[in-house]
mmCIF file of C-alpha atoms in Angstrom:
data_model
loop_
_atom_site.group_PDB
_atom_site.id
_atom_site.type_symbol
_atom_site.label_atom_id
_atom_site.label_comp_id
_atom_site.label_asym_id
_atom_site.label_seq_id
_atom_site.Cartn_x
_atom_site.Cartn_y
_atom_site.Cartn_z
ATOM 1 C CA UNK A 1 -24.980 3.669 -0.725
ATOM 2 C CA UNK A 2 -26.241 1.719 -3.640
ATOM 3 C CA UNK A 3 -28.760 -0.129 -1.103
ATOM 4 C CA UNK A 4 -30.586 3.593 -0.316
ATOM 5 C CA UNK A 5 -31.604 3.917 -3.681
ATOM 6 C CA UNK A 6 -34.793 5.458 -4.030
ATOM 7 C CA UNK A 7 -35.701 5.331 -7.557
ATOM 8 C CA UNK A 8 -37.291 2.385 -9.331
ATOM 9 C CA UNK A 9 -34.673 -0.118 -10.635
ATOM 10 C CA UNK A 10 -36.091 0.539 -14.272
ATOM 11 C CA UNK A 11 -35.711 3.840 -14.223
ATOM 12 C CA UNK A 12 -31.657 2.978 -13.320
ATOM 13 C CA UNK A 13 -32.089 0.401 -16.540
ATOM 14 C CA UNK A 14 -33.410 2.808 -18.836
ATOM 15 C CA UNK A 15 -30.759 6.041 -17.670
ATOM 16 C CA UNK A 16 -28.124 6.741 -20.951
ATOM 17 C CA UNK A 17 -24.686 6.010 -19.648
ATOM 18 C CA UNK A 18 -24.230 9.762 -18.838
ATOM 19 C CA UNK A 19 -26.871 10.045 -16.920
ATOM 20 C CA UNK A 20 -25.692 6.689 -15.301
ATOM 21 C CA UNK A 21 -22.272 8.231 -14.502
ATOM 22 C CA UNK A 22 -23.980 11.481 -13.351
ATOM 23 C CA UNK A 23 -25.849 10.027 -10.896
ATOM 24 C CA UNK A 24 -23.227 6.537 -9.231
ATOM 25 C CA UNK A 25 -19.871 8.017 -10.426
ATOM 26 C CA UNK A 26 -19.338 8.492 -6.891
ATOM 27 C CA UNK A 27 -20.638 5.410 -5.144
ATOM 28 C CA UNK A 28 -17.399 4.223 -4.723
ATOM 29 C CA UNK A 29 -15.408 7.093 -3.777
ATOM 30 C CA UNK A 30 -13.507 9.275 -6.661
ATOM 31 C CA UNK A 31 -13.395 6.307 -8.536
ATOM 32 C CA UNK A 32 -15.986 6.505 -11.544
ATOM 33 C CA UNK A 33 -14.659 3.801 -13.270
ATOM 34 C CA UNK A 34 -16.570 1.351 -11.091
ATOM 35 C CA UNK A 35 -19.281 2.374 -12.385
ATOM 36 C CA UNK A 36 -18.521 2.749 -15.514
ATOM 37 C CA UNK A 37 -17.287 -0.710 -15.687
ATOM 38 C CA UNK A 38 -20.580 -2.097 -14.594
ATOM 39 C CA UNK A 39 -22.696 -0.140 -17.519
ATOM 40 C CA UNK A 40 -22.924 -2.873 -19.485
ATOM 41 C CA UNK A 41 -24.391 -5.482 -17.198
ATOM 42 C CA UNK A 42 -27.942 -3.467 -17.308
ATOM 43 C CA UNK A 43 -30.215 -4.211 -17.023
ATOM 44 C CA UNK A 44 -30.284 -5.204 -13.392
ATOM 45 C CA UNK A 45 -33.005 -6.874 -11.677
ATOM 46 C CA UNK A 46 -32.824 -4.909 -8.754
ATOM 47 C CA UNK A 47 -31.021 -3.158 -6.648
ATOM 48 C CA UNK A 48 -28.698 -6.089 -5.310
ATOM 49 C CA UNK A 49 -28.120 -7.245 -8.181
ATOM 50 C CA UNK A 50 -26.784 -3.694 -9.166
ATOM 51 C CA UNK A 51 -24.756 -3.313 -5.909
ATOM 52 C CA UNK A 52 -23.220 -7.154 -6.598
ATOM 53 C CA UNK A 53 -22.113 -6.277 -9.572
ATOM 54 C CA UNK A 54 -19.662 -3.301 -8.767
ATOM 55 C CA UNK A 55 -18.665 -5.673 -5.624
ATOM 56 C CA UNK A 56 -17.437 -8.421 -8.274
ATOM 57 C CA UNK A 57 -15.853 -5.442 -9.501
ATOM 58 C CA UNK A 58 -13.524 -4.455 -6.890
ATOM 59 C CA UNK A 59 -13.141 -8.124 -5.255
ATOM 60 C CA UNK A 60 -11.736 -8.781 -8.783
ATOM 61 C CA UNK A 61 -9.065 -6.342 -8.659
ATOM 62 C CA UNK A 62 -5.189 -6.710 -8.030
ATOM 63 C CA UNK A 63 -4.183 -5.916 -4.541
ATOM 64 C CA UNK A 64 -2.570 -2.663 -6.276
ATOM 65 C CA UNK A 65 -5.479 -1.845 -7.670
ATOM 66 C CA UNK A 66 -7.401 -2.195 -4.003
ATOM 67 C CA UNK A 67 -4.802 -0.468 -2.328
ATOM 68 C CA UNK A 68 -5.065 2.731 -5.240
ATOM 69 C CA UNK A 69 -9.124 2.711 -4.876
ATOM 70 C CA UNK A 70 -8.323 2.953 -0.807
ATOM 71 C CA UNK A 71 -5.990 6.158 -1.686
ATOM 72 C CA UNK A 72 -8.864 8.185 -3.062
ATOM 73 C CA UNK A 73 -10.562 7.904 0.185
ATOM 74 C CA UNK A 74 -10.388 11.155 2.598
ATOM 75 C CA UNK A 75 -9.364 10.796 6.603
ATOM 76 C CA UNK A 76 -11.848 10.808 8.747
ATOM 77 C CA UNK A 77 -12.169 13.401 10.172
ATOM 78 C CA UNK A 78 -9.229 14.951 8.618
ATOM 79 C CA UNK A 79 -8.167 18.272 6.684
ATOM 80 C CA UNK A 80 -10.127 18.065 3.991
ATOM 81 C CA UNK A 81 -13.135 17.338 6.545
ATOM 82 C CA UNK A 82 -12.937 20.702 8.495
ATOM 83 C CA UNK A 83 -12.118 22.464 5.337
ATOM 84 C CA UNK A 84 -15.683 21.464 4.051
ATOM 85 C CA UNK A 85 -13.718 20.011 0.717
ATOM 86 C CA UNK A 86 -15.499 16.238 1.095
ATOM 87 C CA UNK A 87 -17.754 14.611 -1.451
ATOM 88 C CA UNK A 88 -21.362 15.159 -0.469
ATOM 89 C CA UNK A 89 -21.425 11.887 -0.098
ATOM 90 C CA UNK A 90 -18.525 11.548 2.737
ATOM 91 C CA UNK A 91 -19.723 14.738 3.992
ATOM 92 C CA UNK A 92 -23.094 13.013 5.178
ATOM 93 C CA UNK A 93 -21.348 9.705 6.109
ATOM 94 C CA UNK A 94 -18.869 11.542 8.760
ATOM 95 C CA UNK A 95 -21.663 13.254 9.933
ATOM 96 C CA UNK A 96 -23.592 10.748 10.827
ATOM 97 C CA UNK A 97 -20.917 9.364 12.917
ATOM 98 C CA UNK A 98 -20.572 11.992 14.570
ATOM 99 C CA UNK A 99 -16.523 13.029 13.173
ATOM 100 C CA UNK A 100 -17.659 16.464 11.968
ATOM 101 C CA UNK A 101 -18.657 17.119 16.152
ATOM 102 C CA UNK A 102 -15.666 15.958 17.338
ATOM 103 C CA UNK A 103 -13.711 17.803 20.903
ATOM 104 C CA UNK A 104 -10.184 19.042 20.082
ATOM 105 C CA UNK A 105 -8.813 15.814 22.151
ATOM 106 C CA UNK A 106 -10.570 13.510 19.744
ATOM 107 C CA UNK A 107 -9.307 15.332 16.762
ATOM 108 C CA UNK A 108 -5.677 15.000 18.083
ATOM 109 C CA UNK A 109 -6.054 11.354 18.694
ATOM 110 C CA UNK A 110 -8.079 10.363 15.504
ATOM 111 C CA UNK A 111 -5.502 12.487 13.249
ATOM 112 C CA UNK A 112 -2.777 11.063 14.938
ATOM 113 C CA UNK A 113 -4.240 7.245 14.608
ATOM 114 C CA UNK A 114 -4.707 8.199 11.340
ATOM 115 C CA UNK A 115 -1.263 9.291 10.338
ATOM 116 C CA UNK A 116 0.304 5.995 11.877
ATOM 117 C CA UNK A 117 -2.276 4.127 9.962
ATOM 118 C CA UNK A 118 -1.128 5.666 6.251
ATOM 119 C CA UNK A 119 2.600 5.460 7.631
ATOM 120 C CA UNK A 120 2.475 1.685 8.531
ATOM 121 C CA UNK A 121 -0.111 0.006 5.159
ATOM 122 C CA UNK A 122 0.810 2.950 2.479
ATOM 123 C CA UNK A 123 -3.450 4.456 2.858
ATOM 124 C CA UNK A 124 -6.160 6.257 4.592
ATOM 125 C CA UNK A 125 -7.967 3.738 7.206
ATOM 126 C CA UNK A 126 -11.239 3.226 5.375
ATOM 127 C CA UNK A 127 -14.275 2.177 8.011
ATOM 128 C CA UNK A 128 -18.306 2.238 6.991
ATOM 129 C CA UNK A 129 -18.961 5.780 8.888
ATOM 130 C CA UNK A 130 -23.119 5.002 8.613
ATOM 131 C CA UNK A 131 -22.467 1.803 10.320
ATOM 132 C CA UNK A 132 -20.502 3.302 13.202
ATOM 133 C CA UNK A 133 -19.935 6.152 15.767
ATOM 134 C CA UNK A 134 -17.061 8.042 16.413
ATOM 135 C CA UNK A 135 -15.936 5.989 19.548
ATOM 136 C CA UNK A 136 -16.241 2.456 17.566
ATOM 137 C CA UNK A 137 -14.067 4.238 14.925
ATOM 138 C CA UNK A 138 -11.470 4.877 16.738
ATOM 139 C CA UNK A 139 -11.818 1.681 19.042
ATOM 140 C CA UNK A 140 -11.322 -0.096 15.437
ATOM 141 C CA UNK A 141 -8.769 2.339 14.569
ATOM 142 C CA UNK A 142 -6.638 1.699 17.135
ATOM 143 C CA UNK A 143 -6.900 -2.304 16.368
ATOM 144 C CA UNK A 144 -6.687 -2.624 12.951
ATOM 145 C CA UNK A 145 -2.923 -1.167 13.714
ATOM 146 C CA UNK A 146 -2.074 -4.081 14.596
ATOM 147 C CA UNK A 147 -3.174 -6.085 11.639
ATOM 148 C CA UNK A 148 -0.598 -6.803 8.556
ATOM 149 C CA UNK A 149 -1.277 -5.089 4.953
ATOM 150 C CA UNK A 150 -2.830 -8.263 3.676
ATOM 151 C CA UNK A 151 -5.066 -8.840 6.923
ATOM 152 C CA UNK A 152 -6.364 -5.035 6.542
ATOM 153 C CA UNK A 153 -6.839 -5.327 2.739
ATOM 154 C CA UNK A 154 -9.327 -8.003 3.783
ATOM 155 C CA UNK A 155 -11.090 -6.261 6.586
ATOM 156 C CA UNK A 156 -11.849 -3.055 4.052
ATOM 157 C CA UNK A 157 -13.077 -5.407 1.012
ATOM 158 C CA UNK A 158 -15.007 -7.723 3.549
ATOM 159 C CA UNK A 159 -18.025 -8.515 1.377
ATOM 160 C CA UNK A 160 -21.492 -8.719 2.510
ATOM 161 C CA UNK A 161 -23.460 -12.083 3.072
ATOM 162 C CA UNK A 162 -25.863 -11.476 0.357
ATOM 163 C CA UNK A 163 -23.159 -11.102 -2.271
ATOM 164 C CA UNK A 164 -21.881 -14.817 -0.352
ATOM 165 C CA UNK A 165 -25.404 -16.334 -0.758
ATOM 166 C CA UNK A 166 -25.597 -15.256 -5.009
ATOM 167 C CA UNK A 167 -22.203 -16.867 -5.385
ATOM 168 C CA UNK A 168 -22.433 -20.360 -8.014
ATOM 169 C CA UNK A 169 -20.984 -23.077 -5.739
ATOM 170 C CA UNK A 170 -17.328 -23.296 -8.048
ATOM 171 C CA UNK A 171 -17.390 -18.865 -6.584
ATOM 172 C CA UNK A 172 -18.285 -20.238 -3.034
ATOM 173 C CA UNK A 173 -15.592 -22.833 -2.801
ATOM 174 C CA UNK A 174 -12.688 -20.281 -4.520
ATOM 175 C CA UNK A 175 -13.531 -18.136 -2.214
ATOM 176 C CA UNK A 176 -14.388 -19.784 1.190
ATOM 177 C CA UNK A 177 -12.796 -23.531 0.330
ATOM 178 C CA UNK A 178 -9.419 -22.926 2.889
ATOM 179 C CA UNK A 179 -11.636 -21.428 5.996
ATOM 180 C CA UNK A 180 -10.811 -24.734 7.126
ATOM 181 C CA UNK A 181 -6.636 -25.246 6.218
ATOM 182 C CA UNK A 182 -6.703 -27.571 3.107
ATOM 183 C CA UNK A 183 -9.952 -28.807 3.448
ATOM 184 C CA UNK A 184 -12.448 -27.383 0.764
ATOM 185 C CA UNK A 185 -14.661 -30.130 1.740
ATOM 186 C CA UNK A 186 -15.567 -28.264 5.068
ATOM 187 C CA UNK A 187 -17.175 -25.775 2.515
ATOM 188 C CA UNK A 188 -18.543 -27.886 0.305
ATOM 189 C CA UNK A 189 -20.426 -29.390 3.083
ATOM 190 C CA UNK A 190 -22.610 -26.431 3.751
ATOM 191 C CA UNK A 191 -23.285 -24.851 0.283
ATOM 192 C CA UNK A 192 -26.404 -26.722 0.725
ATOM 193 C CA UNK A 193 -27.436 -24.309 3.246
ATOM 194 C CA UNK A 194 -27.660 -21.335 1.600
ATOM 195 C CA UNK A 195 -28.669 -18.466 1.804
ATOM 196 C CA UNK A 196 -27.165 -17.812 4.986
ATOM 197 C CA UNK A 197 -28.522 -14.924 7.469
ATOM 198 C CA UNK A 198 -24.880 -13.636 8.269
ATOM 199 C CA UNK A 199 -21.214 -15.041 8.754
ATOM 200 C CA UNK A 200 -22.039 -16.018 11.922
ATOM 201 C CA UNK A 201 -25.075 -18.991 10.512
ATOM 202 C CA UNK A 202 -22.157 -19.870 8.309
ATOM 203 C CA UNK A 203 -20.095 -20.177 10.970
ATOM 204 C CA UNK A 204 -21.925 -22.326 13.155
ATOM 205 C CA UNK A 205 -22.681 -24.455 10.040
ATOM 206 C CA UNK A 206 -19.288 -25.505 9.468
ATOM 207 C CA UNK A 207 -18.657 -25.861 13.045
ATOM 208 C CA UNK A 208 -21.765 -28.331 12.938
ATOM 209 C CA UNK A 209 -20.188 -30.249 9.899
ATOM 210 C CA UNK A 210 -16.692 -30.656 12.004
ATOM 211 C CA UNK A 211 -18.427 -31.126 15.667
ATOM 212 C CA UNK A 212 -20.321 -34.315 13.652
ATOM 213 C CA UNK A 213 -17.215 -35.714 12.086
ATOM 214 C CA UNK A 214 -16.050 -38.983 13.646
ATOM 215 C CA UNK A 215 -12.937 -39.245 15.926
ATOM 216 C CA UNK A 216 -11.385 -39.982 12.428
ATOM 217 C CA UNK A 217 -12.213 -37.182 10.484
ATOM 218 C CA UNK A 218 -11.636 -34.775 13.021
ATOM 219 C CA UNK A 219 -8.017 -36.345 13.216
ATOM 220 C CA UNK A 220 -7.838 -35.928 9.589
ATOM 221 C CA UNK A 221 -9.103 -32.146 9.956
ATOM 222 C CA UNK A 222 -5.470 -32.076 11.677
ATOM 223 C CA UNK A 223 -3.101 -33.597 9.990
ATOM 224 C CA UNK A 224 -4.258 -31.177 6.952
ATOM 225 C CA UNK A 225 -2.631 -28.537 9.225
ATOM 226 C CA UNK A 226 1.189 -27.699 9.421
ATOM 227 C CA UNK A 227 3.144 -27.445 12.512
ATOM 228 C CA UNK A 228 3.960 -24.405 13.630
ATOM 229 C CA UNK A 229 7.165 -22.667 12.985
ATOM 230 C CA UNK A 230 7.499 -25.957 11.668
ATOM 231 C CA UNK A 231 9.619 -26.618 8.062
ATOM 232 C CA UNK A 232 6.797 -25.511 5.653
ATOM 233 C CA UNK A 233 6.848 -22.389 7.478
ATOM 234 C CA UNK A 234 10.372 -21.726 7.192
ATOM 235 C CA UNK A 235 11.042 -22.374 3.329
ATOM 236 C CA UNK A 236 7.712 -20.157 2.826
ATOM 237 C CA UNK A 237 5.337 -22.921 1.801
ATOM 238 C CA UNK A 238 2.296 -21.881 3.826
ATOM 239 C CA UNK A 239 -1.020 -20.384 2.751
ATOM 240 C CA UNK A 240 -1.727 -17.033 2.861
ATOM 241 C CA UNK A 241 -3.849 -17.250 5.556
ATOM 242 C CA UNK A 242 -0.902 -19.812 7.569
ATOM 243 C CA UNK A 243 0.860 -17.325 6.686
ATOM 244 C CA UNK A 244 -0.472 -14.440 8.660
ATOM 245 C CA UNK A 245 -1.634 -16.081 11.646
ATOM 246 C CA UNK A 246 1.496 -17.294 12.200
ATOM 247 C CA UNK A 247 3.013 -13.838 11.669
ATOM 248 C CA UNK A 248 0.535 -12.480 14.254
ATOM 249 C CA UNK A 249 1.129 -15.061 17.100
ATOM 250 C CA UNK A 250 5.374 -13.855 16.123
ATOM 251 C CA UNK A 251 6.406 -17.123 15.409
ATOM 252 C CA UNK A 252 8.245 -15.975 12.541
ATOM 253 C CA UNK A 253 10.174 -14.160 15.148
ATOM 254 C CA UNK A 254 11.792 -16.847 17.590
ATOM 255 C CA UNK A 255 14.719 -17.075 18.878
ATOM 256 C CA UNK A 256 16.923 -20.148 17.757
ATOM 257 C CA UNK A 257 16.221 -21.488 21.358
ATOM 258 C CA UNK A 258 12.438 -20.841 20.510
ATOM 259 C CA UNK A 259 12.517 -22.480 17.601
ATOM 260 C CA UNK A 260 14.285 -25.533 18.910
ATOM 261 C CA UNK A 261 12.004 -26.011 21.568
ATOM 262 C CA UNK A 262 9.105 -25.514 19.266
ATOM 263 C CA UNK A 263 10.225 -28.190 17.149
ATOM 264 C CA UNK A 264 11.081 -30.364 19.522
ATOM 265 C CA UNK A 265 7.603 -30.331 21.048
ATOM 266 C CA UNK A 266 5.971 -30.595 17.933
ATOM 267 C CA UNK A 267 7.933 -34.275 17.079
ATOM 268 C CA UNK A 268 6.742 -35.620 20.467
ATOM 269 C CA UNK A 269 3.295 -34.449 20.188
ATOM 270 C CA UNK A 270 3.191 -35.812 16.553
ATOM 271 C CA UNK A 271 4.561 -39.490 18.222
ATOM 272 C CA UNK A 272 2.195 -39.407 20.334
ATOM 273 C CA UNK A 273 -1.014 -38.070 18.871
ATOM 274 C CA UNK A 274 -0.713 -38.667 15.018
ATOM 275 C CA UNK A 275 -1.598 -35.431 14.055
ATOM 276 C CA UNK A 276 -0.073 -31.972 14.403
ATOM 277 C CA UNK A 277 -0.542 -29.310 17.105
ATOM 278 C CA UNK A 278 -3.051 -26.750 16.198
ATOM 279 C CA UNK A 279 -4.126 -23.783 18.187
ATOM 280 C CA UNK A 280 -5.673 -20.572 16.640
ATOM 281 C CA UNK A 281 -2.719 -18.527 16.777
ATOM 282 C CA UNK A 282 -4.565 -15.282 16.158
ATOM 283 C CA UNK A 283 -6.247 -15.621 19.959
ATOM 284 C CA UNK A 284 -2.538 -16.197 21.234
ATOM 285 C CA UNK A 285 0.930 -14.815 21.260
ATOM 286 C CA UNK A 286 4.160 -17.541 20.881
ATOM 287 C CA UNK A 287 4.900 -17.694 24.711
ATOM 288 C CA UNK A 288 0.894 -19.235 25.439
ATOM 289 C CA UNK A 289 1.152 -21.478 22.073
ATOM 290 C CA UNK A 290 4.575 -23.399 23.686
ATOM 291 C CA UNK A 291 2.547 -23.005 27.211
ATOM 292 C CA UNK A 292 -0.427 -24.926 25.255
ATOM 293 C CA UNK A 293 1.554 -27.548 23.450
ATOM 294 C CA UNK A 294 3.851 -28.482 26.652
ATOM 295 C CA UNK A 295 0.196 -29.037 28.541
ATOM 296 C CA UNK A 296 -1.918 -30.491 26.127
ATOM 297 C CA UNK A 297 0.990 -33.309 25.834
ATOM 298 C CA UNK A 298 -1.245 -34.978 28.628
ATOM 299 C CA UNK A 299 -4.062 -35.059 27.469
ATOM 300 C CA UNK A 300 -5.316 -38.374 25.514
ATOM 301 C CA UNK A 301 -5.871 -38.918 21.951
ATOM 302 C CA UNK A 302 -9.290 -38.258 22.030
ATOM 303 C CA UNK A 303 -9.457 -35.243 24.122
ATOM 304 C CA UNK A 304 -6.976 -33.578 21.641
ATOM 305 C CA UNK A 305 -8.738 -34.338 18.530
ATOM 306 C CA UNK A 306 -11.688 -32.740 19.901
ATOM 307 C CA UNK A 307 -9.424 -29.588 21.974
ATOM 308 C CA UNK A 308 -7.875 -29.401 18.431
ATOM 309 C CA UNK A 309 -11.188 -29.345 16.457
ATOM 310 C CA UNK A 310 -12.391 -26.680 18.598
ATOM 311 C CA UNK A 311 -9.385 -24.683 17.120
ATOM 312 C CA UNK A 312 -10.152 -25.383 14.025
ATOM 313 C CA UNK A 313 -13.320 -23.679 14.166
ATOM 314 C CA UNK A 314 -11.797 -20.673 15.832
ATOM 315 C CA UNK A 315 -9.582 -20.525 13.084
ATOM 316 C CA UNK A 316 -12.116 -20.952 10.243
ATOM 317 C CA UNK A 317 -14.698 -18.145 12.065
ATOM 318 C CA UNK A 318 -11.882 -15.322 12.321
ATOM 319 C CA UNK A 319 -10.843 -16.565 8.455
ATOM 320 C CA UNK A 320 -14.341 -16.118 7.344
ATOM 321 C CA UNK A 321 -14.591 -13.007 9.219
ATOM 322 C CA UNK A 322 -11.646 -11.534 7.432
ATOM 323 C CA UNK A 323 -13.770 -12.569 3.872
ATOM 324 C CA UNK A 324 -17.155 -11.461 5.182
ATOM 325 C CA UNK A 325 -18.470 -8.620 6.721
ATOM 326 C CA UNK A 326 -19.870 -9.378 10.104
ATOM 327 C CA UNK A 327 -22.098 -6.706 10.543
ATOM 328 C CA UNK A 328 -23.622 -7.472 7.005
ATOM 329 C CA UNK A 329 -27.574 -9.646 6.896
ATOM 330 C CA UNK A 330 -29.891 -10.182 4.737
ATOM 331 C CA UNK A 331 -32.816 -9.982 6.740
#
């Protein structure tokens, strides 16, 4: 919203701080204090800057904190919706996707979506309206169910690629330095190529840095991951990130037969390769991952440093999807 501004960035600079409030109190829904909180970093130099600045905001909440700014947003399409009681502002972003002209059917099914939504990660699903219509929205709707509470905090704070490219490069690696598990230098490889176009150029650039490594370093890429379902799993020494994907493919949910099997497979490909198994778990389920690791136990060294590396980079393109939004460029 910040980005439609029409008035000159001086005139923003030279508002008193009521008539600052009066006029972005609302740019992040109900929640004035975002703005508020951002008075005193006038003036700006334009109107990136401004809208970077209440971004560093929120990213620098508490998950609480995240989760309470997500409670003051209305359903889409909900009650408050058809009883004309939205913000002006909400009232023109459901509009223009099309959730104010909605059939009864789509009601049903968007309210109902909805309801399971706030039931299952404790708030309203929150989706760019002006960047979508009503059939992506509930398309995304209906898949973002599936995520955990930390993977959909992520997806609604996804920030955009020109608040990546004005990060220092100490920001950049905090925030981007485990897209690859344990291996900051991944990042630190590409800060060079800044400013990046979208998450997708900074994709591909880290997926040139590992596709260039030697046989070696690619190995090493590998044996910075842990096994899965493995013993850093179980005593709860993963990252965050380990963390969920595991979750996701359900091996945190095997049976002791699973698990044993698993583990089993894991030694002997570990023997044999020197390296652990790694396979984006995110793009699989648990039955496919011990399908995977049974097969690839044929292949040679070689082929499964580079089948492995190729993981890698699916794994660090979803992670750095769940930091940056993909729809977001600077061009």
């Amino acid at each position: 919203m910040i980005t439609d501004l029409q008035m000159d960035i001086s005139a923003v600079n030279n508002m008193t701080y009521e008539e600052f409030m009066s006029k972005f109190g609302n740019v992040v829904e109900r929640c004035s204090l975002c703005a508020a909180a951002v008075w005193d970093e006038r003036p700006y130099e334009d109107v990136v800057h401004f809208s970077q600045s209440i971004a560093k905001i929120i990213d620098d909440l508490p998950v609480s904190a995240k989760k309470g700014l997500l409670r003051h947003i209305p359903d889409l399409a909900g009650r408050m919706a058809q009883s004309g009681g939205l913000s002006k502002e909400s009232t023109y972003e459901q509009k223009s996707a099309g959730l104010l002209n909605m059939s009864d059917e789509e009601r049903m099914k968007i309210n109902s979506l909805n309801e399971k939504y706030k039931r299952k990660f404790g708030f309203p699903f929150v989706i760019c309206a002006r960047k979508n219509k009503k059939d992506t929205i509930l398309e995304a709707l209906e898949k973002r169910l599936k995520n955990c509470c930390e993977q959909e905090i992520n997806t609604v704070y996804e920030m955009d690629i020109s608040a990546v490219n004005s990060m220092s490069y100490e920001e950049f690696i905090s925030k981007f330095g485990n897209v690859v598990e344990h291996c900051s230098l991944c990042a630190a490889a590409v800060w060079r190529e800044h400013p990046f176009n979208d998450v997708a150029q900074l994709s591909r650039h880290i997926a040139k840095f590992i596709d260039d490594l030697p046989l070696s370093g690619k190995e090493g890429i590998l044996r910075l991951h842990p096994d899965l379902a493995g013993r850093i799993a179980q005593s709860g020494g993963l990252t965050k990130e380990s963390t969920n994907e595991q979750k996701s493919a359900g091996l945190n949910d095997m049976t002791d037969d699973e698990r044993m099997k698993m583990n089993r497979m894991n030694e002997q490909y570990k023997q044999k390769f020197g390296f652990p198994f790694v396979i984006c778990a995110r793009q699989n389920k648990k039955a496919a991952i011990l399908e995977g690791l049974e097969r690839r136990l044929n292949n040679s060294a070689e082929q499964e440093a580079i089948t492995g590396a190729n993981e890698v980079k699916k794994i660090c393109d979803l992670r750095l999807r769940d930091i940056v939004d993909p729809t977001s460029s600077k061009l």
